[in-house]
PDB file of N, CA and C in Angstrom:
ATOM      1  N   UNK H   1       0.849  -1.254  -0.078  1.00 82.00           N
ATOM      2  CA  UNK H   1      -0.016  -0.038  -0.093  1.00 82.00           C
ATOM      3  C   UNK H   1       0.847   1.189   0.052  1.00 82.00           C
ATOM      4  N   UNK H   2       1.956   1.143   0.742  1.00 79.00           N
ATOM      5  CA  UNK H   2       2.863   2.373   0.826  1.00 79.00           C
ATOM      6  C   UNK H   2       3.541   2.637  -0.479  1.00 79.00           C
ATOM      7  N   UNK H   3       3.905   1.481  -1.257  1.00 77.00           N
ATOM      8  CA  UNK H   3       4.433   1.815  -2.499  1.00 77.00           C
ATOM      9  C   UNK H   3       3.490   2.490  -3.495  1.00 77.00           C
ATOM     10  N   UNK H   4       2.229   2.072  -3.450  1.00 84.00           N
ATOM     11  CA  UNK H   4       1.223   2.578  -4.266  1.00 84.00           C
ATOM     12  C   UNK H   4       1.022   4.091  -4.017  1.00 84.00           C
ATOM     13  N   UNK H   5       1.003   4.525  -2.770  1.00 86.00           N
ATOM     14  CA  UNK H   5       0.768   5.777  -2.374  1.00 86.00           C
ATOM     15  C   UNK H   5       2.019   6.692  -2.896  1.00 86.00           C
ATOM     16  N   UNK H   6       3.182   6.006  -2.684  1.00 81.00           N
ATOM     17  CA  UNK H   6       4.479   6.728  -3.211  1.00 81.00           C
ATOM     18  C   UNK H   6       4.368   6.896  -4.646  1.00 81.00           C
ATOM     19  N   UNK H   7       4.099   5.960  -5.312  1.00 81.00           N
ATOM     20  CA  UNK H   7       3.929   6.057  -6.933  1.00 81.00           C
ATOM     21  C   UNK H   7       2.895   7.225  -7.258  1.00 81.00           C
ATOM     22  N   UNK H   8       1.755   7.134  -6.654  1.00 87.00           N
ATOM     23  CA  UNK H   8       0.894   8.140  -6.937  1.00 87.00           C
ATOM     24  C   UNK H   8       1.275   9.583  -6.634  1.00 87.00           C
ATOM     25  N   UNK H   9       1.945   9.683  -5.417  1.00 85.00           N
ATOM     26  CA  UNK H   9       2.533  11.146  -5.110  1.00 85.00           C
ATOM     27  C   UNK H   9       3.515  11.590  -6.172  1.00 85.00           C
ATOM     28  N   UNK H  10       4.454  10.569  -6.613  1.00 85.00           N
ATOM     29  CA  UNK H  10       5.418  10.960  -7.566  1.00 85.00           C
ATOM     30  C   UNK H  10       4.724  11.456  -8.857  1.00 85.00           C
ATOM     31  N   UNK H  11       3.719  10.805  -9.169  1.00 85.00           N
ATOM     32  CA  UNK H  11       2.859  11.123 -10.466  1.00 85.00           C
ATOM     33  C   UNK H  11       2.244  12.514 -10.227  1.00 85.00           C
ATOM     34  N   UNK H  12       1.705  12.637  -9.095  1.00 87.00           N
ATOM     35  CA  UNK H  12       0.860  14.088  -8.947  1.00 87.00           C
ATOM     36  C   UNK H  12       1.984  15.229  -8.935  1.00 87.00           C
ATOM     37  N   UNK H  13       3.153  14.912  -8.342  1.00 86.00           N
ATOM     38  CA  UNK H  13       4.182  16.070  -8.302  1.00 86.00           C
ATOM     39  C   UNK H  13       4.999  16.197  -9.570  1.00 86.00           C
ATOM     40  N   UNK H  14       4.758  15.281 -10.475  1.00 82.00           N
ATOM     41  CA  UNK H  14       5.475  15.205 -11.725  1.00 82.00           C
ATOM     42  C   UNK H  14       6.832  14.996 -11.780  1.00 82.00           C
ATOM     43  N   UNK H  15       7.321  14.271 -10.733  1.00 81.00           N
ATOM     44  CA  UNK H  15       8.768  13.805 -10.504  1.00 81.00           C
ATOM     45  C   UNK H  15       9.102  12.650 -11.426  1.00 81.00           C
ATOM     46  N   UNK H  16       8.219  11.943 -11.903  1.00 76.00           N
ATOM     47  CA  UNK H  16       8.438  10.834 -12.775  1.00 76.00           C
ATOM     48  C   UNK H  16       8.606  11.228 -14.200  1.00 76.00           C
ATOM     49  N   UNK H  17       8.189  12.482 -14.680  1.00 79.00           N
ATOM     50  CA  UNK H  17       8.566  13.019 -15.959  1.00 79.00           C
ATOM     51  C   UNK H  17       9.800  13.724 -16.064  1.00 79.00           C
ATOM     52  N   UNK H  18      10.565  13.922 -15.195  1.00 77.00           N
ATOM     53  CA  UNK H  18      11.992  14.654 -15.203  1.00 77.00           C
ATOM     54  C   UNK H  18      12.879  13.887 -16.143  1.00 77.00           C
ATOM     55  N   UNK H  19      13.547  14.588 -16.961  1.00 80.00           N
ATOM     56  CA  UNK H  19      14.692  13.823 -17.865  1.00 80.00           C
ATOM     57  C   UNK H  19      15.830  13.434 -17.078  1.00 80.00           C
ATOM     58  N   UNK H  20      16.222  14.081 -16.117  1.00 81.00           N
ATOM     59  CA  UNK H  20      17.348  13.883 -15.170  1.00 81.00           C
ATOM     60  C   UNK H  20      17.094  13.464 -13.761  1.00 81.00           C
ATOM     61  N   UNK H  21      17.644  12.385 -13.279  1.00 80.00           N
ATOM     62  CA  UNK H  21      17.413  12.008 -11.900  1.00 80.00           C
ATOM     63  C   UNK H  21      18.932  11.904 -11.313  1.00 80.00           C
ATOM     64  N   UNK H  22      18.844  11.874 -10.048  1.00 83.00           N
ATOM     65  CA  UNK H  22      20.100  11.559  -9.313  1.00 83.00           C
ATOM     66  C   UNK H  22      19.938  10.355  -8.571  1.00 83.00           C
ATOM     67  N   UNK H  23      21.054   9.443  -8.515  1.00 85.00           N
ATOM     68  CA  UNK H  23      20.898   8.086  -7.791  1.00 85.00           C
ATOM     69  C   UNK H  23      22.114   8.075  -6.900  1.00 85.00           C
ATOM     70  N   UNK H  24      21.932   7.679  -5.693  1.00 85.00           N
ATOM     71  CA  UNK H  24      22.986   7.589  -4.608  1.00 85.00           C
ATOM     72  C   UNK H  24      22.748   6.154  -3.894  1.00 85.00           C
ATOM     73  N   UNK H  25      23.856   5.517  -3.484  1.00 86.00           N
ATOM     74  CA  UNK H  25      23.781   4.463  -2.712  1.00 86.00           C
ATOM     75  C   UNK H  25      24.346   4.687  -1.353  1.00 86.00           C
ATOM     76  N   UNK H  26      23.762   3.894  -0.359  1.00 91.00           N
ATOM     77  CA  UNK H  26      24.221   3.998   0.967  1.00 91.00           C
ATOM     78  C   UNK H  26      24.386   2.589   1.614  1.00 91.00           C
ATOM     79  N   UNK H  27      25.210   2.367   2.474  1.00 91.00           N
ATOM     80  CA  UNK H  27      25.569   1.091   3.100  1.00 91.00           C
ATOM     81  C   UNK H  27      24.453   0.833   4.184  1.00 91.00           C
ATOM     82  N   UNK H  28      24.045  -0.411   4.279  1.00 90.00           N
ATOM     83  CA  UNK H  28      23.243  -0.833   5.362  1.00 90.00           C
ATOM     84  C   UNK H  28      23.833  -2.190   5.961  1.00 90.00           C
ATOM     85  N   UNK H  29      24.548  -1.881   6.995  1.00 88.00           N
ATOM     86  CA  UNK H  29      25.389  -3.030   7.536  1.00 88.00           C
ATOM     87  C   UNK H  29      24.446  -3.989   8.382  1.00 88.00           C
ATOM     88  N   UNK H  30      24.559  -5.241   8.112  1.00 86.00           N
ATOM     89  CA  UNK H  30      23.888  -6.199   8.739  1.00 86.00           C
ATOM     90  C   UNK H  30      24.573  -6.499  10.131  1.00 86.00           C
ATOM     91  N   UNK H  31      25.846  -6.832  10.099  1.00 78.00           N
ATOM     92  CA  UNK H  31      26.713  -7.156  11.337  1.00 78.00           C
ATOM     93  C   UNK H  31      28.035  -6.770  10.933  1.00 78.00           C
ATOM     94  N   UNK H  32      28.880  -6.816  11.911  1.00 75.00           N
ATOM     95  CA  UNK H  32      30.280  -6.488  11.793  1.00 75.00           C
ATOM     96  C   UNK H  32      30.963  -7.640  10.877  1.00 75.00           C
ATOM     97  N   UNK H  33      31.967  -7.267  10.088  1.00 71.00           N
ATOM     98  CA  UNK H  33      32.618  -8.220   9.190  1.00 71.00           C
ATOM     99  C   UNK H  33      33.131  -9.407   9.925  1.00 71.00           C
ATOM    100  N   UNK H  34      33.636  -9.317  11.021  1.00 71.00           N
ATOM    101  CA  UNK H  34      34.120 -10.433  11.757  1.00 71.00           C
ATOM    102  C   UNK H  34      33.170 -11.520  12.221  1.00 71.00           C
ATOM    103  N   UNK H  35      31.940 -11.093  12.259  1.00 70.00           N
ATOM    104  CA  UNK H  35      30.759 -11.878  12.639  1.00 70.00           C
ATOM    105  C   UNK H  35      30.046 -12.498  11.376  1.00 70.00           C
ATOM    106  N   UNK H  36      30.460 -12.167  10.265  1.00 70.00           N
ATOM    107  CA  UNK H  36      29.735 -12.451   9.172  1.00 70.00           C
ATOM    108  C   UNK H  36      29.559 -13.877   8.953  1.00 70.00           C
ATOM    109  N   UNK H  37      30.636 -14.694   9.178  1.00 71.00           N
ATOM    110  CA  UNK H  37      30.578 -16.153   8.860  1.00 71.00           C
ATOM    111  C   UNK H  37      29.635 -16.756   9.832  1.00 71.00           C
ATOM    112  N   UNK H  38      29.401 -16.198  11.066  1.00 70.00           N
ATOM    113  CA  UNK H  38      28.550 -16.781  12.133  1.00 70.00           C
ATOM    114  C   UNK H  38      27.007 -16.443  12.068  1.00 70.00           C
ATOM    115  N   UNK H  39      26.728 -15.725  11.108  1.00 72.00           N
ATOM    116  CA  UNK H  39      25.371 -15.194  11.121  1.00 72.00           C
ATOM    117  C   UNK H  39      24.385 -16.228  10.673  1.00 72.00           C
ATOM    118  N   UNK H  40      23.200 -16.002  11.056  1.00 67.00           N
ATOM    119  CA  UNK H  40      22.080 -17.055  10.864  1.00 67.00           C
ATOM    120  C   UNK H  40      20.962 -16.428   9.938  1.00 67.00           C
ATOM    121  N   UNK H  41      21.037 -15.113   9.638  1.00 71.00           N
ATOM    122  CA  UNK H  41      19.988 -14.524   8.805  1.00 71.00           C
ATOM    123  C   UNK H  41      20.570 -13.980   7.456  1.00 71.00           C
ATOM    124  N   UNK H  42      19.753 -13.738   6.646  1.00 74.00           N
ATOM    125  CA  UNK H  42      20.111 -13.050   5.196  1.00 74.00           C
ATOM    126  C   UNK H  42      21.120 -14.046   4.471  1.00 74.00           C
ATOM    127  N   UNK H  43      20.986 -15.252   4.489  1.00 73.00           N
ATOM    128  CA  UNK H  43      22.104 -16.236   3.925  1.00 73.00           C
ATOM    129  C   UNK H  43      22.541 -15.854   2.592  1.00 73.00           C
ATOM    130  N   UNK H  44      21.550 -15.734   1.756  1.00 77.00           N
ATOM    131  CA  UNK H  44      21.786 -15.482   0.200  1.00 77.00           C
ATOM    132  C   UNK H  44      21.470 -14.021  -0.217  1.00 77.00           C
ATOM    133  N   UNK H  45      21.124 -13.280   0.674  1.00 83.00           N
ATOM    134  CA  UNK H  45      20.691 -11.838   0.227  1.00 83.00           C
ATOM    135  C   UNK H  45      21.698 -10.884   0.528  1.00 83.00           C
ATOM    136  N   UNK H  46      22.841 -11.123   1.209  1.00 85.00           N
ATOM    137  CA  UNK H  46      23.810 -10.205   1.552  1.00 85.00           C
ATOM    138  C   UNK H  46      25.109 -10.354   1.093  1.00 85.00           C
ATOM    139  N   UNK H  47      26.116  -9.306   0.963  1.00 86.00           N
ATOM    140  CA  UNK H  47      27.333  -9.526   0.405  1.00 86.00           C
ATOM    141  C   UNK H  47      28.385  -8.574   1.110  1.00 86.00           C
ATOM    142  N   UNK H  48      29.616  -8.631   0.790  1.00 86.00           N
ATOM    143  CA  UNK H  48      30.657  -7.825   1.295  1.00 86.00           C
ATOM    144  C   UNK H  48      30.635  -6.651   0.399  1.00 86.00           C
ATOM    145  N   UNK H  49      30.855  -5.440   0.859  1.00 88.00           N
ATOM    146  CA  UNK H  49      30.729  -4.149  -0.002  1.00 88.00           C
ATOM    147  C   UNK H  49      31.748  -3.177   0.595  1.00 88.00           C
ATOM    148  N   UNK H  50      31.956  -2.115  -0.148  1.00 88.00           N
ATOM    149  CA  UNK H  50      32.878  -1.007   0.157  1.00 88.00           C
ATOM    150  C   UNK H  50      32.097   0.346   0.036  1.00 88.00           C
ATOM    151  N   UNK H  51      32.310   1.134   0.975  1.00 87.00           N
ATOM    152  CA  UNK H  51      31.599   2.531   1.034  1.00 87.00           C
ATOM    153  C   UNK H  51      32.757   3.428   0.867  1.00 87.00           C
ATOM    154  N   UNK H  52      32.934   4.114  -0.319  1.00 86.00           N
ATOM    155  CA  UNK H  52      34.110   4.991  -0.540  1.00 86.00           C
ATOM    156  C   UNK H  52      33.888   6.306   0.267  1.00 86.00           C
ATOM    157  N   UNK H  53      32.750   6.699   0.520  1.00 85.00           N
ATOM    158  CA  UNK H  53      32.677   8.017   1.480  1.00 85.00           C
ATOM    159  C   UNK H  53      33.050   7.819   2.725  1.00 85.00           C
ATOM    160  N   UNK H  54      32.893   6.650   3.355  1.00 85.00           N
ATOM    161  CA  UNK H  54      33.342   6.316   4.752  1.00 85.00           C
ATOM    162  C   UNK H  54      34.662   5.574   4.686  1.00 85.00           C
ATOM    163  N   UNK H  55      35.184   5.226   3.514  1.00 90.00           N
ATOM    164  CA  UNK H  55      36.364   4.527   3.368  1.00 90.00           C
ATOM    165  C   UNK H  55      36.419   3.266   4.352  1.00 90.00           C
ATOM    166  N   UNK H  56      35.317   2.515   4.215  1.00 87.00           N
ATOM    167  CA  UNK H  56      35.038   1.303   4.985  1.00 87.00           C
ATOM    168  C   UNK H  56      34.488   0.131   4.245  1.00 87.00           C
ATOM    169  N   UNK H  57      34.952  -0.994   4.598  1.00 88.00           N
ATOM    170  CA  UNK H  57      34.382  -2.312   4.018  1.00 88.00           C
ATOM    171  C   UNK H  57      33.332  -2.589   4.992  1.00 88.00           C
ATOM    172  N   UNK H  58      32.140  -3.242   4.513  1.00 89.00           N
ATOM    173  CA  UNK H  58      31.095  -3.512   5.338  1.00 89.00           C
ATOM    174  C   UNK H  58      30.464  -4.844   4.768  1.00 89.00           C
ATOM    175  N   UNK H  59      29.557  -5.470   5.620  1.00 87.00           N
ATOM    176  CA  UNK H  59      28.861  -6.695   5.371  1.00 87.00           C
ATOM    177  C   UNK H  59      27.309  -6.330   5.462  1.00 87.00           C
ATOM    178  N   UNK H  60      26.576  -6.578   4.306  1.00 88.00           N
ATOM    179  CA  UNK H  60      25.150  -6.202   4.254  1.00 88.00           C
ATOM    180  C   UNK H  60      24.551  -5.753   3.147  1.00 88.00           C
ATOM    181  N   UNK H  61      23.693  -4.910   3.088  1.00 91.00           N
ATOM    182  CA  UNK H  61      22.992  -4.468   1.864  1.00 91.00           C
ATOM    183  C   UNK H  61      23.445  -3.086   1.464  1.00 91.00           C
ATOM    184  N   UNK H  62      22.944  -2.775   0.337  1.00 92.00           N
ATOM    185  CA  UNK H  62      23.225  -1.276  -0.102  1.00 92.00           C
ATOM    186  C   UNK H  62      21.798  -0.684  -0.703  1.00 92.00           C
ATOM    187  N   UNK H  63      21.429   0.295  -0.107  1.00 91.00           N
ATOM    188  CA  UNK H  63      20.177   0.942  -0.532  1.00 91.00           C
ATOM    189  C   UNK H  63      20.510   2.003  -1.741  1.00 91.00           C
ATOM    190  N   UNK H  64      19.667   2.044  -2.629  1.00 89.00           N
ATOM    191  CA  UNK H  64      19.882   3.091  -3.929  1.00 89.00           C
ATOM    192  C   UNK H  64      18.615   3.920  -3.847  1.00 89.00           C
ATOM    193  N   UNK H  65      18.803   5.214  -3.612  1.00 87.00           N
ATOM    194  CA  UNK H  65      17.832   6.094  -3.795  1.00 87.00           C
ATOM    195  C   UNK H  65      17.858   6.944  -5.047  1.00 87.00           C
ATOM    196  N   UNK H  66      16.672   6.981  -5.720  1.00 86.00           N
ATOM    197  CA  UNK H  66      16.522   7.796  -6.877  1.00 86.00           C
ATOM    198  C   UNK H  66      15.933   8.957  -6.615  1.00 86.00           C
ATOM    199  N   UNK H  67      16.333  10.183  -6.992  1.00 87.00           N
ATOM    200  CA  UNK H  67      15.699  11.460  -6.603  1.00 87.00           C
ATOM    201  C   UNK H  67      15.461  12.399  -7.878  1.00 87.00           C
ATOM    202  N   UNK H  68      14.409  13.029  -8.007  1.00 86.00           N
ATOM    203  CA  UNK H  68      14.224  13.922  -9.173  1.00 86.00           C
ATOM    204  C   UNK H  68      15.135  15.169  -8.938  1.00 86.00           C
ATOM    205  N   UNK H  69      15.246  16.032 -10.015  1.00 85.00           N
ATOM    206  CA  UNK H  69      16.004  17.171  -9.891  1.00 85.00           C
ATOM    207  C   UNK H  69      15.412  18.278  -9.022  1.00 85.00           C
ATOM    208  N   UNK H  70      13.975  18.071  -8.770  1.00 84.00           N
ATOM    209  CA  UNK H  70      13.315  19.041  -7.869  1.00 84.00           C
ATOM    210  C   UNK H  70      13.531  18.509  -6.432  1.00 84.00           C
ATOM    211  N   UNK H  71      14.164  17.416  -6.073  1.00 86.00           N
ATOM    212  CA  UNK H  71      14.450  16.898  -4.858  1.00 86.00           C
ATOM    213  C   UNK H  71      13.431  15.905  -4.238  1.00 86.00           C
ATOM    214  N   UNK H  72      12.569  15.433  -5.038  1.00 85.00           N
ATOM    215  CA  UNK H  72      11.505  14.438  -4.723  1.00 85.00           C
ATOM    216  C   UNK H  72      12.098  13.049  -4.697  1.00 85.00           C
ATOM    217  N   UNK H  73      11.987  12.375  -3.650  1.00 86.00           N
ATOM    218  CA  UNK H  73      12.440  10.776  -3.858  1.00 86.00           C
ATOM    219  C   UNK H  73      11.466  10.096  -4.652  1.00 86.00           C
ATOM    220  N   UNK H  74      12.051   9.438  -5.744  1.00 84.00           N
ATOM    221  CA  UNK H  74      11.057   8.691  -6.618  1.00 84.00           C
ATOM    222  C   UNK H  74      11.113   7.280  -6.400  1.00 84.00           C
ATOM    223  N   UNK H  75      12.205   6.852  -6.153  1.00 82.00           N
ATOM    224  CA  UNK H  75      12.274   5.214  -5.856  1.00 82.00           C
ATOM    225  C   UNK H  75      13.328   4.906  -4.917  1.00 82.00           C
ATOM    226  N   UNK H  76      13.194   3.770  -4.275  1.00 83.00           N
ATOM    227  CA  UNK H  76      14.288   3.178  -3.531  1.00 83.00           C
ATOM    228  C   UNK H  76      14.374   1.628  -3.683  1.00 83.00           C
ATOM    229  N   UNK H  77      15.511   1.222  -3.768  1.00 86.00           N
ATOM    230  CA  UNK H  77      15.807  -0.235  -4.045  1.00 86.00           C
ATOM    231  C   UNK H  77      16.863  -0.807  -3.023  1.00 86.00           C
ATOM    232  N   UNK H  78      16.782  -2.099  -2.598  1.00 88.00           N
ATOM    233  CA  UNK H  78      17.784  -2.689  -1.876  1.00 88.00           C
ATOM    234  C   UNK H  78      18.393  -3.842  -2.571  1.00 88.00           C
ATOM    235  N   UNK H  79      19.739  -3.917  -2.548  1.00 90.00           N
ATOM    236  CA  UNK H  79      20.524  -4.828  -3.232  1.00 90.00           C
ATOM    237  C   UNK H  79      21.743  -5.405  -2.235  1.00 90.00           C
ATOM    238  N   UNK H  80      22.123  -6.575  -2.562  1.00 90.00           N
ATOM    239  CA  UNK H  80      23.425  -6.897  -1.789  1.00 90.00           C
ATOM    240  C   UNK H  80      24.486  -5.811  -1.864  1.00 90.00           C
ATOM    241  N   UNK H  81      25.428  -5.772  -0.935  1.00 89.00           N
ATOM    242  CA  UNK H  81      26.431  -4.675  -0.815  1.00 89.00           C
ATOM    243  C   UNK H  81      27.317  -4.623  -2.045  1.00 89.00           C
ATOM    244  N   UNK H  82      27.543  -5.737  -2.824  1.00 87.00           N
ATOM    245  CA  UNK H  82      28.396  -5.698  -3.829  1.00 87.00           C
ATOM    246  C   UNK H  82      27.789  -5.218  -5.254  1.00 87.00           C
ATOM    247  N   UNK H  83      26.642  -4.723  -5.287  1.00 86.00           N
ATOM    248  CA  UNK H  83      26.076  -4.308  -6.479  1.00 86.00           C
ATOM    249  C   UNK H  83      26.151  -2.762  -6.791  1.00 86.00           C
ATOM    250  N   UNK H  84      26.612  -2.440  -7.953  1.00 82.00           N
ATOM    251  CA  UNK H  84      26.945  -1.095  -8.378  1.00 82.00           C
ATOM    252  C   UNK H  84      25.682  -0.341  -8.513  1.00 82.00           C
ATOM    253  N   UNK H  85      25.652   0.911  -8.254  1.00 80.00           N
ATOM    254  CA  UNK H  85      24.603   1.806  -8.385  1.00 80.00           C
ATOM    255  C   UNK H  85      24.042   1.783  -9.815  1.00 80.00           C
ATOM    256  N   UNK H  86      24.850   1.725 -10.761  1.00 80.00           N
ATOM    257  CA  UNK H  86      24.444   1.759 -12.191  1.00 80.00           C
ATOM    258  C   UNK H  86      23.639   0.493 -12.527  1.00 80.00           C
ATOM    259  N   UNK H  87      24.202  -0.602 -12.023  1.00 82.00           N
ATOM    260  CA  UNK H  87      23.561  -1.890 -12.325  1.00 82.00           C
ATOM    261  C   UNK H  87      22.198  -1.911 -11.624  1.00 82.00           C
ATOM    262  N   UNK H  88      22.220  -1.490 -10.359  1.00 79.00           N
ATOM    263  CA  UNK H  88      20.964  -1.400  -9.596  1.00 79.00           C
ATOM    264  C   UNK H  88      19.865  -0.620 -10.392  1.00 79.00           C
ATOM    265  N   UNK H  89      20.266   0.575 -11.018  1.00 76.00           N
ATOM    266  CA  UNK H  89      19.253   1.277 -11.733  1.00 76.00           C
ATOM    267  C   UNK H  89      18.686   0.628 -12.883  1.00 76.00           C
ATOM    268  N   UNK H  90      19.377  -0.207 -13.510  1.00 74.00           N
ATOM    269  CA  UNK H  90      18.863  -0.919 -14.790  1.00 74.00           C
ATOM    270  C   UNK H  90      18.226  -2.175 -14.364  1.00 74.00           C
ATOM    271  N   UNK H  91      18.671  -2.942 -13.575  1.00 64.00           N
ATOM    272  CA  UNK H  91      18.190  -4.246 -13.197  1.00 64.00           C
ATOM    273  C   UNK H  91      16.943  -4.198 -12.420  1.00 64.00           C
ATOM    274  N   UNK H  92      16.869  -3.207 -11.482  1.00 52.00           N
ATOM    275  CA  UNK H  92      15.703  -3.135 -10.659  1.00 52.00           C
ATOM    276  C   UNK H  92      14.728  -2.097 -11.244  1.00 52.00           C
ATOM    277  N   UNK H  93      14.874  -1.680 -12.428  1.00 50.00           N
ATOM    278  CA  UNK H  93      14.058  -0.820 -13.133  1.00 50.00           C
ATOM    279  C   UNK H  93      13.693   0.407 -12.297  1.00 50.00           C
ATOM    280  N   UNK H  94      14.650   1.085 -11.763  1.00 50.00           N
ATOM    281  CA  UNK H  94      14.346   2.280 -10.836  1.00 50.00           C
ATOM    282  C   UNK H  94      13.912   3.402 -11.921  1.00 50.00           C
ATOM    283  N   UNK H  95      14.501   3.508 -13.088  1.00 44.00           N
ATOM    284  CA  UNK H  95      14.084   4.472 -13.965  1.00 44.00           C
ATOM    285  C   UNK H  95      12.861   4.275 -14.664  1.00 44.00           C
TER     286      UNK H  95
END
């Protein structure tokens, strides 16, 4: 239901018709890297990744946020940490 509301708001605000969008990724750490081998959740969904802005390796997911040029959040996707932002934009059909 929340996704449908978000899609409708994006349409009403005209953010989906922008020619240019910004996309940015952010780390979502599941656990510390030293505990990654002993985890019991997210077996096939997570991976090791690197966050350049924090200069840190992490274990978990990566969120990808798509924003219109007017500053309206258009879409959000969640991928394993080793997925590149460009790949997430095309494979998850963020655009």
